[in-house]
Every structure is written in structure tokens, then in C-alpha cells.
Coordinates of C-alpha atoms and ligand atoms in Angstrom, one line a residue:
M1 CA 90.7 120.9 203.3
Q2 CA 92.0 118.2 200.9
K3 CA 95.7 117.8 200.1
L4 CA 97.8 116.0 197.6
I5 CA 100.6 113.8 199.0
V6 CA 103.3 113.2 196.4
N7 CA 106.1 110.7 196.7
G8 CA 108.5 112.1 194.1
G9 CA 111.4 110.7 192.1
K10 CA 109.4 108.3 189.9
R11 CA 109.6 108.6 186.1
L12 CA 106.2 109.1 184.6
R13 CA 105.6 106.6 181.8
G14 CA 102.5 105.7 179.8
E15 CA 99.5 106.8 177.8
L16 CA 97.0 109.4 178.8
K17 CA 93.8 110.6 177.1
L18 CA 93.7 114.4 177.4
Q19 CA 90.6 116.0 179.0
G20 CA 88.5 118.6 177.1
S21 CA 89.3 122.2 177.3
K22 CA 88.2 124.2 180.3
N23 CA 88.8 127.5 178.6
S24 CA 86.6 126.5 175.6
S25 CA 83.9 124.9 177.7
L26 CA 83.2 127.9 179.9
P27 CA 82.3 130.4 177.1
I28 CA 80.5 127.7 175.2
M29 CA 78.3 126.9 178.2
A30 CA 77.5 130.6 178.3
A31 CA 76.8 130.6 174.6
A32 CA 74.2 127.9 175.2
I33 CA 72.0 130.6 176.7
L34 CA 71.6 132.1 173.2
C35 CA 70.1 129.0 171.7
G36 CA 66.8 128.8 173.6
E37 CA 66.9 125.1 172.9
E38 CA 68.8 122.0 174.1
C39 CA 72.6 121.8 173.4
R40 CA 74.7 118.8 174.0
L41 CA 78.4 119.4 174.7
D42 CA 80.7 116.3 174.5
N43 CA 84.2 116.1 175.9
C44 CA 83.3 118.6 178.6
P45 CA 85.7 118.3 181.5
E46 CA 84.2 117.8 184.9
L47 CA 85.9 120.5 186.9
T48 CA 84.9 122.9 189.7
D49 CA 84.9 125.9 187.3
I50 CA 82.6 123.9 185.0
Y51 CA 80.3 123.2 187.9
S52 CA 80.4 127.0 188.8
A53 CA 79.3 127.7 185.2
A54 CA 76.5 125.1 185.6
R55 CA 75.3 126.8 188.8
I56 CA 75.2 130.2 187.0
L57 CA 73.1 128.6 184.2
N58 CA 70.7 126.8 186.6
G59 CA 70.3 130.1 188.5
L60 CA 69.2 131.8 185.3
G61 CA 66.5 129.2 184.7
C62 CA 68.4 126.9 182.4
K63 CA 68.6 123.2 183.0
C64 CA 72.1 121.9 183.0
R65 CA 73.1 118.3 183.8
F66 CA 76.3 116.2 183.3
S67 CA 77.0 112.6 182.7
D68 CA 80.2 111.0 181.4
N69 CA 81.8 114.3 180.3
T70 CA 78.7 115.3 178.4
A71 CA 76.9 118.5 179.5
V72 CA 73.3 118.9 178.4
I73 CA 72.0 122.4 178.6
D74 CA 68.4 123.5 177.9
S75 CA 68.1 127.3 177.9
A76 CA 64.4 127.4 176.8
D77 CA 63.2 128.9 180.1
I78 CA 65.5 131.8 181.1
N79 CA 63.6 133.8 183.7
V80 CA 66.4 135.5 185.6
T81 CA 69.0 138.0 184.3
E82 CA 71.1 138.5 187.4
I83 CA 74.1 136.5 188.5
P84 CA 74.5 136.5 192.3
E85 CA 77.8 138.1 193.5
K86 CA 78.8 134.8 195.2
L87 CA 78.7 133.0 191.8
M88 CA 80.5 135.9 190.0
R89 CA 83.3 135.6 192.5
E90 CA 83.9 131.9 191.9
M91 CA 85.8 132.4 188.6
R92 CA 86.9 135.0 186.2
S93 CA 84.9 133.6 183.3
S94 CA 81.6 134.5 185.0
I95 CA 82.0 137.9 183.2
I96 CA 81.6 136.1 179.9
F97 CA 78.0 135.4 180.8
M98 CA 77.3 139.1 180.6
G99 CA 77.5 139.0 176.7
A100 CA 75.3 136.0 176.4
I101 CA 72.6 137.1 178.8
L102 CA 72.5 140.5 177.1
G103 CA 72.3 138.8 173.7
R104 CA 69.4 136.7 174.8
T105 CA 67.4 139.2 176.9
G106 CA 68.8 142.7 176.4
E107 CA 69.6 143.1 180.1
C108 CA 71.7 141.7 182.8
T109 CA 73.1 142.4 186.3
V110 CA 76.6 141.1 187.2
S111 CA 79.4 142.2 189.5
M112 CA 83.3 142.0 189.4
P113 CA 84.4 138.5 188.7
G114 CA 86.8 136.4 190.8
G115 CA 89.4 133.9 189.6
C116 CA 93.1 133.4 190.1
E117 CA 95.0 136.3 191.6
L118 CA 97.5 137.1 188.8
G119 CA 97.6 140.8 189.4
S120 CA 95.0 143.3 188.4
R121 CA 92.4 141.8 186.1
P122 CA 90.1 144.6 185.0
I123 CA 87.0 144.2 182.8
D124 CA 87.2 147.6 181.2
M125 CA 87.4 146.2 177.7
H126 CA 84.3 144.1 178.2
I127 CA 82.4 147.1 179.6
S128 CA 83.4 149.6 177.0
A129 CA 82.6 147.2 174.2
M130 CA 79.1 146.5 175.5
R131 CA 78.6 150.3 175.7
R132 CA 79.7 150.6 172.0
M133 CA 77.0 148.0 171.2
G134 CA 74.2 150.2 172.7
V135 CA 74.2 148.9 176.2
D136 CA 73.7 151.3 179.1
I137 CA 75.9 150.2 182.0
R138 CA 75.7 151.6 185.6
E139 CA 77.3 150.6 188.8
N140 CA 75.3 150.5 192.0
H141 CA 76.7 149.1 195.3
G142 CA 79.1 146.8 193.4
K143 CA 76.4 145.6 191.0
I144 CA 77.0 146.2 187.3
I145 CA 73.5 146.8 185.8
C146 CA 73.4 146.5 182.0
R147 CA 70.4 147.3 179.8
A148 CA 70.3 147.6 176.0
V149 CA 68.9 151.1 175.3
S150 CA 66.7 150.0 172.4
G151 CA 65.9 146.6 174.0
K152 CA 68.5 144.9 171.9
A153 CA 72.2 145.4 171.4
H154 CA 73.4 146.6 168.0
G155 CA 76.6 145.9 166.0
A156 CA 79.6 148.1 166.3
K157 CA 83.3 148.4 165.2
I158 CA 85.4 147.7 168.2
S159 CA 89.2 147.9 168.4
L160 CA 90.7 146.3 171.5
Q161 CA 93.7 148.0 173.1
F162 CA 95.2 144.5 173.8
P163 CA 94.4 141.1 172.2
S164 CA 92.4 139.9 175.2
V165 CA 90.8 136.4 175.1
G166 CA 87.8 137.1 177.3
A167 CA 86.8 140.5 175.9
P168 CA 86.2 139.3 172.3
E169 CA 84.3 136.3 173.7
T170 CA 81.9 138.7 175.5
I171 CA 81.6 140.7 172.3
I172 CA 81.0 137.7 170.1
L173 CA 78.3 136.4 172.5
C174 CA 76.5 139.7 172.5
A175 CA 76.9 140.2 168.7
V176 CA 75.6 136.9 167.3
T177 CA 72.0 138.0 168.0
A178 CA 72.5 141.8 167.9
D179 CA 71.1 144.0 165.2
G180 CA 73.6 144.4 162.3
E181 CA 77.3 143.7 161.9
T182 CA 80.0 143.8 164.6
V183 CA 83.7 144.0 163.7
I184 CA 86.4 143.2 166.4
N185 CA 89.9 144.4 165.6
N186 CA 93.0 143.2 167.5
A187 CA 91.1 140.2 168.9
A188 CA 93.2 137.4 170.4
R189 CA 93.8 134.4 168.1
E190 CA 93.5 131.8 170.9
P191 CA 92.1 128.4 169.7
E192 CA 89.5 128.5 172.4
I193 CA 87.9 131.6 170.7
C194 CA 87.7 129.5 167.5
D195 CA 86.1 126.7 169.4
L196 CA 83.5 129.1 170.8
C197 CA 82.8 130.4 167.2
G198 CA 82.7 126.8 165.9
F199 CA 80.0 126.0 168.5
L200 CA 78.0 129.2 167.6
R201 CA 78.2 128.5 163.9
A202 CA 76.8 125.0 164.6
C203 CA 73.9 126.9 166.3
G204 CA 73.3 129.0 163.2
A205 CA 75.5 132.1 163.9
E206 CA 77.4 133.9 161.1
I207 CA 81.0 134.6 162.2
S208 CA 84.2 134.9 160.1
G209 CA 87.8 135.7 160.9
D210 CA 88.1 133.8 164.2
G211 CA 91.7 132.7 164.6
E212 CA 92.7 136.0 163.0
S213 CA 92.9 139.4 164.6
R214 CA 89.8 140.7 162.8
I215 CA 86.5 139.0 163.5
V216 CA 83.3 139.8 161.8
I217 CA 79.9 138.8 163.2
K218 CA 76.6 139.3 161.4
G219 CA 73.7 139.3 163.9
K220 CA 70.9 136.7 163.5
N221 CA 67.4 136.8 164.9
R222 CA 67.6 133.3 166.3
L223 CA 70.0 130.5 167.0
H224 CA 69.1 126.9 167.6
G225 CA 70.4 124.0 169.6
C226 CA 73.2 121.6 168.5
E227 CA 75.5 118.8 169.5
Y228 CA 79.2 119.9 169.7
R229 CA 82.5 118.3 170.8
I230 CA 84.7 120.5 172.9
M231 CA 88.4 120.7 171.8
P232 CA 91.1 119.1 173.9
D233 CA 92.8 121.1 176.6
R234 CA 96.1 122.3 175.3
I235 CA 97.2 123.7 178.7
A236 CA 96.4 120.4 180.5
G237 CA 98.4 118.8 177.7
A238 CA 101.3 121.1 178.2
T239 CA 101.1 120.3 182.0
Y240 CA 101.4 116.5 181.5
L241 CA 104.2 116.9 179.0
A242 CA 106.1 119.2 181.4
M243 CA 105.5 116.8 184.3
T244 CA 106.8 113.9 182.2
A245 CA 109.8 115.9 181.1
A246 CA 110.6 116.9 184.7
T247 CA 110.7 113.3 185.8
G248 CA 112.8 112.0 182.9
G249 CA 109.8 110.0 181.7
E250 CA 108.0 109.0 178.5
I251 CA 104.4 109.7 177.5
I252 CA 101.9 109.4 174.7
L253 CA 99.1 112.0 175.0
T254 CA 96.1 110.9 173.0
D255 CA 93.1 113.1 171.9
A256 CA 95.5 116.1 171.9
C257 CA 95.4 119.2 169.8
V258 CA 98.8 119.1 168.1
A259 CA 98.9 122.3 166.1
E260 CA 97.5 124.4 169.0
T261 CA 100.2 122.9 171.4
E262 CA 103.1 123.7 169.0
P263 CA 104.1 127.0 170.6
F264 CA 104.7 125.1 173.8
I265 CA 106.2 122.0 172.1
S266 CA 108.8 124.0 170.2
V267 CA 110.1 125.5 173.5
L268 CA 110.0 122.1 175.3
E269 CA 112.0 120.6 172.5
Q270 CA 114.9 123.0 173.3
T271 CA 115.4 121.1 176.6
G272 CA 116.5 118.0 174.7
C273 CA 113.2 116.1 175.0
S274 CA 112.4 114.1 171.9
I275 CA 108.8 114.9 170.8
I276 CA 107.0 113.3 167.9
T277 CA 103.4 114.3 166.9
Y278 CA 101.0 112.5 164.6
D279 CA 97.3 112.9 164.1
D280 CA 95.9 113.8 167.6
R281 CA 98.9 112.2 169.5
I282 CA 101.9 113.7 171.1
Y283 CA 104.8 111.4 172.1
L284 CA 107.5 112.7 174.4
R285 CA 110.6 111.0 175.7
S286 CA 112.8 112.9 178.1
G287 CA 116.6 112.4 178.5
S288 CA 118.3 112.0 181.9
R289 CA 118.7 115.7 182.6
L290 CA 117.0 118.5 180.7
R291 CA 118.9 121.4 179.2
A292 CA 118.1 125.0 180.0
V293 CA 116.2 126.9 177.3
R294 CA 118.6 129.2 175.6
D295 CA 116.1 131.7 174.2
R296 CA 114.2 133.8 176.6
I297 CA 110.7 132.3 177.2
R298 CA 108.4 135.2 176.5
T299 CA 104.7 134.7 177.2
M300 CA 102.6 136.2 174.4
P301 CA 99.1 136.0 173.0
H302 CA 98.6 132.9 170.8
P303 CA 100.5 131.8 168.7
G304 CA 103.2 133.0 171.2
F305 CA 104.2 131.0 174.2
P306 CA 101.1 130.7 176.5
T307 CA 101.1 132.4 179.8
D308 CA 99.1 129.5 181.2
A309 CA 102.1 127.1 180.5
Q310 CA 104.8 129.4 182.0
A311 CA 104.6 127.9 185.5
V312 CA 104.6 124.3 184.4
I313 CA 107.6 124.5 182.1
M314 CA 109.4 126.4 184.8
A315 CA 108.8 123.4 187.2
A316 CA 110.6 121.3 184.6
L317 CA 113.5 123.8 184.1
V318 CA 114.4 124.3 187.7
T319 CA 116.5 121.1 187.5
A320 CA 117.8 121.6 184.0
D321 CA 121.4 122.1 183.2
G322 CA 122.0 125.8 182.8
T323 CA 120.0 129.0 183.2
S324 CA 116.6 129.8 181.7
V325 CA 115.1 133.2 181.6
F326 CA 111.3 134.0 181.6
E327 CA 109.5 137.1 180.6
E328 CA 105.9 137.3 181.7
N329 CA 104.1 139.7 179.4
I330 CA 100.4 139.0 180.0
F331 CA 99.8 139.2 183.8
D332 CA 101.7 141.4 186.3
C333 CA 101.7 138.9 189.1
R334 CA 102.2 135.5 187.6
Y335 CA 105.3 134.2 189.5
R336 CA 103.5 133.3 192.7
H337 CA 104.5 129.7 192.4
T338 CA 108.2 130.5 192.6
D339 CA 108.4 130.7 196.4
A340 CA 107.2 127.1 196.7
L341 CA 109.7 125.9 194.0
V342 CA 112.5 127.7 195.9
K343 CA 111.3 126.0 199.1
M344 CA 111.9 122.7 197.3
G345 CA 115.5 123.8 196.5
A346 CA 115.1 125.7 193.2
D347 CA 117.3 128.8 192.5
I348 CA 114.9 131.4 191.0
Q349 CA 115.3 135.2 191.1
V350 CA 112.3 137.3 190.1
L351 CA 112.4 140.9 189.2
R352 CA 109.1 142.3 188.0
K353 CA 108.3 140.6 184.7
I354 CA 111.6 138.6 184.5
A355 CA 112.4 135.3 186.3
V356 CA 115.9 133.8 186.1
V357 CA 116.0 130.1 186.8
K358 CA 119.4 128.6 187.5
G359 CA 119.1 124.8 187.2
V360 CA 120.0 122.8 190.3
P361 CA 120.8 119.1 190.3
E362 CA 117.7 118.1 192.3
L363 CA 114.7 119.2 194.3
H364 CA 113.6 117.9 197.6
G365 CA 110.0 117.3 198.9
A366 CA 108.4 120.0 201.0
N367 CA 105.0 121.2 202.4
I368 CA 103.7 123.8 200.0
E369 CA 100.5 125.6 199.2
A370 CA 99.0 126.1 195.7
T371 CA 98.6 129.8 195.0
D372 CA 96.6 129.7 191.8
L373 CA 95.5 127.1 189.2
R374 CA 98.6 126.8 186.9
G375 CA 101.0 127.6 189.8
G376 CA 99.5 124.7 191.7
A377 CA 100.0 122.4 188.7
A378 CA 103.6 123.5 188.5
M379 CA 104.1 122.6 192.2
A380 CA 102.6 119.2 191.5
A381 CA 105.1 118.8 188.6
A382 CA 108.0 119.8 190.8
A383 CA 106.9 117.5 193.6
L384 CA 106.8 114.6 191.2
A385 CA 110.4 115.3 190.2
A386 CA 111.6 115.9 193.7
E387 CA 113.3 113.4 196.0
G388 CA 111.0 112.6 199.0
V389 CA 107.5 113.4 200.0
S390 CA 105.7 116.7 199.3
E391 CA 102.3 117.8 200.8
I392 CA 100.4 120.2 198.6
S393 CA 97.6 122.2 200.2
G394 CA 95.2 124.7 198.6
I395 CA 94.4 122.1 195.9
F396 CA 91.0 123.6 195.2
H397 CA 93.0 125.8 192.8
I398 CA 94.3 122.7 190.9
D399 CA 90.8 121.2 190.8
R400 CA 89.5 124.2 188.9
G401 CA 91.4 123.1 185.8
Y402 CA 92.6 119.4 186.1
E403 CA 90.2 116.5 186.0
K404 CA 91.2 114.2 188.9
I405 CA 94.9 115.0 188.6
E406 CA 95.9 112.3 191.0
N407 CA 94.3 109.6 188.8
A408 CA 96.0 110.9 185.7
V409 CA 99.4 110.9 187.5
R410 CA 98.9 107.4 188.9
L411 CA 97.9 106.1 185.5
L412 CA 101.4 107.3 184.4
G413 CA 103.1 105.5 187.3
G414 CA 103.5 108.5 189.6
D415 CA 102.8 108.4 193.3
M416 CA 100.2 111.0 194.1
R417 CA 97.2 110.6 196.4
R418 CA 94.5 112.9 197.7
V419 CA 93.8 112.9 201.5
Ligands
UD1_1 C1 92.0 133.9 179.5 C2 92.2 132.5 180.0 C3 93.3 132.5 180.9 C4 94.6 133.0 180.3 C5 94.3 134.4 179.6 C6 95.5 134.8 178.8 C7 89.9 131.7 180.0 C8 88.8 131.2 180.9 N1 90.9 132.1 180.7 O1 91.7 134.8 180.6 O2 93.5 131.1 181.3 O3 95.6 133.1 181.2 O4 93.2 134.3 178.8 O5 95.8 133.9 177.8 O6 89.9 131.6 178.8 N2 92.6 142.9 180.5 C9 92.3 144.2 180.7 N3 91.0 144.6 180.6 C10 90.0 143.7 180.2 C11 90.4 142.4 180.0 C12 91.7 142.0 180.1 O7 93.2 145.0 181.0 O8 88.8 144.1 180.1 C13 94.0 142.5 180.6 C14 94.2 141.5 181.7 O9 94.4 142.0 183.0 C15 95.5 140.7 181.2 C16 95.4 140.8 179.7 O10 94.4 141.8 179.4 O11 96.6 141.5 181.6 C17 94.9 139.5 179.1 O12 93.7 139.1 179.7 P1 92.6 138.2 179.0 O13 93.2 137.7 177.7 O14 91.3 138.9 178.8 O15 92.5 137.0 180.0 P2 91.2 136.2 180.4 O16 90.2 136.2 179.3 O17 90.7 136.7 181.7

């Protein structure tokens, strides 16, 4: 099992080109199934989750290959409609493929998806939406067997109970080639949903309202292949900004998505960091000691503060001057990183959805284990800020979302190596 060895206490300083978005790439790779032709995805990050998606595609009969952050997917010859349980368990996004396979073939067999353990992560909204679209769904020995009753899904009006990100993506994927019109109410407004719709429009789909809570999709008989550039990863961007802030450093992030990162930036600015944005660049300079964030940090659907950035900003705030309060509203078990931060000297009290972080003067290195993707990134940020050496195990979690994290950190002058 690989580990990250971090010799902390060095200020990060330099310029970093941001990777492409994992959370956009995964549904877009699934969407490539609908084209029946070759698609070329540029700026696709090379991550273990992306390779899992590629294995799913290849298992279905598509041809998917990577070189230099470009994924080329040819979905002309789909001859399988079942995703094996082992692949379903590798990540949560495997469930998104359900909508795309149904859209292309009218049937599919999946099982419960895996992914980070952030509390209960049901798929009830995905399932009930597919049923509304004319899909018969049965469970048999853990397999979820789906078949469009009339051979093809049809449009429907679907109101989600909660602005989920994944559920509207499943619906959109099924709806773009369904019979008639689909309306999704209370959809999430996450930029990655807009990126998926941007890709689908480039393939000939008719979608409007993405980025708003009401999305309308008019089903088309056929889509075609295209070339598309994946948006930058705003969560990886938030992570490198938080790491730099935690170490009192200075960074220019290039190829960043400024507007989409603003909900994070506006909170980070309250710590006293100076942040300037222009075009696709974010410049951050951190003072000697951060200030605690006075307003409660409430995670919310976009454009609220992103749940995926909660852990990494907490890693920066554990050594801030004063007390910061977090409220996690999206997942019921998303403070699993706090034990490791406490082991490094942080003062954090967690009570259900609230975490109270009292800033301490400094952290010390420790042997810690990543618990989930963003929690692992938070541990890496804390280790970079801490005095002494930390050893982080369980880094397969981190590799799911960060492209060669140790290279990015070393480019910025940090001391992190993989052993
Ligand atoms: C996506 C992101 C993930 C992010 C999350 C919230 C990807 C690949 N992942 O995950 O990084 O943390 O959005 O911004 O894009 N829920 C249900 N029933 C469902 C679906 C969801 O109850 O059928 C609940 C979930 O348990 C959770 C909430 O809705 O409490 C939000 O989940 P959702 O937005 O769907 O998250 P994901 O799409 O899995």
C-alpha cells in the first residue's frame, strides 16, 4: 500500500495549472455512450475514478483510450448492458451510467454503487425518476434490473425532493434520447451539470435551463460524436488554495474556473488571505496567521459553500486565530477527517452536523490514514502546514480525485513524496 510522506512547515509558493474536473468527466464519459460515434474529451484528468469509468465503458463494448489528458471514446459497438457489481462498487458515479445505458438501449442491469463513505447515500431519486420515465425496475439478489416498458424511455415531469447532483444527471442522460419532453424541477445548479449539458448539446441534444433549478430536455432520435473540453476542477482548485493558505504561502492557479469557485473564495477571503482573480487565474497570498471565519460555514447546494471543500478549508482553519463553526448540510457523516486533524494537535468538537474548530498555534506531524477523498486531501493540507513529518496511508482515496498530488505540491515547493 502506497503512502505519502510529508515534511511539513514549508510555505507553498508558485504557479499551478489546474486539472480538469473529475465530477464533470465522469457523467460526460457516461454520456459518450449515447453518441454511438467517437467522442474526444480534452482536459480529462487521469485519476483512478476516471479509469474505473473507462473500465465500465470498455466492459459495455465501447473503446476508450487515454493519452495526454485526452480521452477518446468510441461507443459504436455497445453489446453489453450490464455493469458488473465489482465495477459498480468502485465509485458512486457508476450509477450515472444507468441513465445513459437506458437511453441508448432501453435496458440495463446495475447494482448499488460504492464511493466515499459519507453516511447513507441512497439512489432512490435516480430509481423513482427512471420509473416515471417508463422504466420497469426490479431487484433480484442485489441486481437492479431495468427495462423500458415500451422499449424506449419517455419524457416525464420530475420534481426532486432535494437538489441532488447525480439524480438530475441520470435523468438528463436518459431523457436526451427519450420520447418527448422531460422537465426536472428542483435540480441542483452545480457547474458540472452545466458541463454535462454543454457536452450533450455539442452532440446534438436539446436541453435548456441547466444552471437553474428547472431543466427542460427535448428527446432526440439520435446524437452524434463531438470534441469537447472538460471544465477545470473547482474542488481541486479549492484544495490547492486551502493548502497554500494553510502554509502561509502564495499561489497563482491557472486554467481555473473563477466564477464557479467564488462561493469558496468568498469564505477563504474572510481568513485574511488576499485573493485576486482575472480571466482564468486565481492569485492568493496568505498572511502569517489566518483569522477564523466569523460566519458559520454552511455547506449547501451550489452556489452555496460546497460540501466537497468543507474538509480542506477546515484543515486551513485549525491553526487560524479564533473559532470557526461548520454546519454540514449535505451528508450525514462528513467529518471523518477530524480525528486525524485532532491527532495532529487540532482542537475540534463535532456534534452531529456541527463542528467547532478552535484555532491552535500549530500542528505537529503524525501517522494518519485517509478516510475518504476530500478528507484525505484535508489531511495532506494539514500535514503540509504541520511542523515535522507526517505519514499518510490510505492514499488510494486521494488518488481518486487528485492527479499526482505529490507532483503538484512539489512544484509549489512543498516536501511530499510517495513511497
Ligand atoms: C455529487 C458529487 C460529490 C458531491 C455531491 C454533493 C459527483 C461525481 N459527485 O455526488 O462530489 O459531494 O454531489 O455536492 O459529481 N440523495 C438521496 N437520494 C438519491 C440521491 C442523493 O437521498 O437518490 C442524497 C444524498 O445521500 C446526499 C444528497 O442527496 O445526502 C446529495 O447527494 P447528491 O447531490 O446526489 O450527490 P452525488 O451526486 O452522489
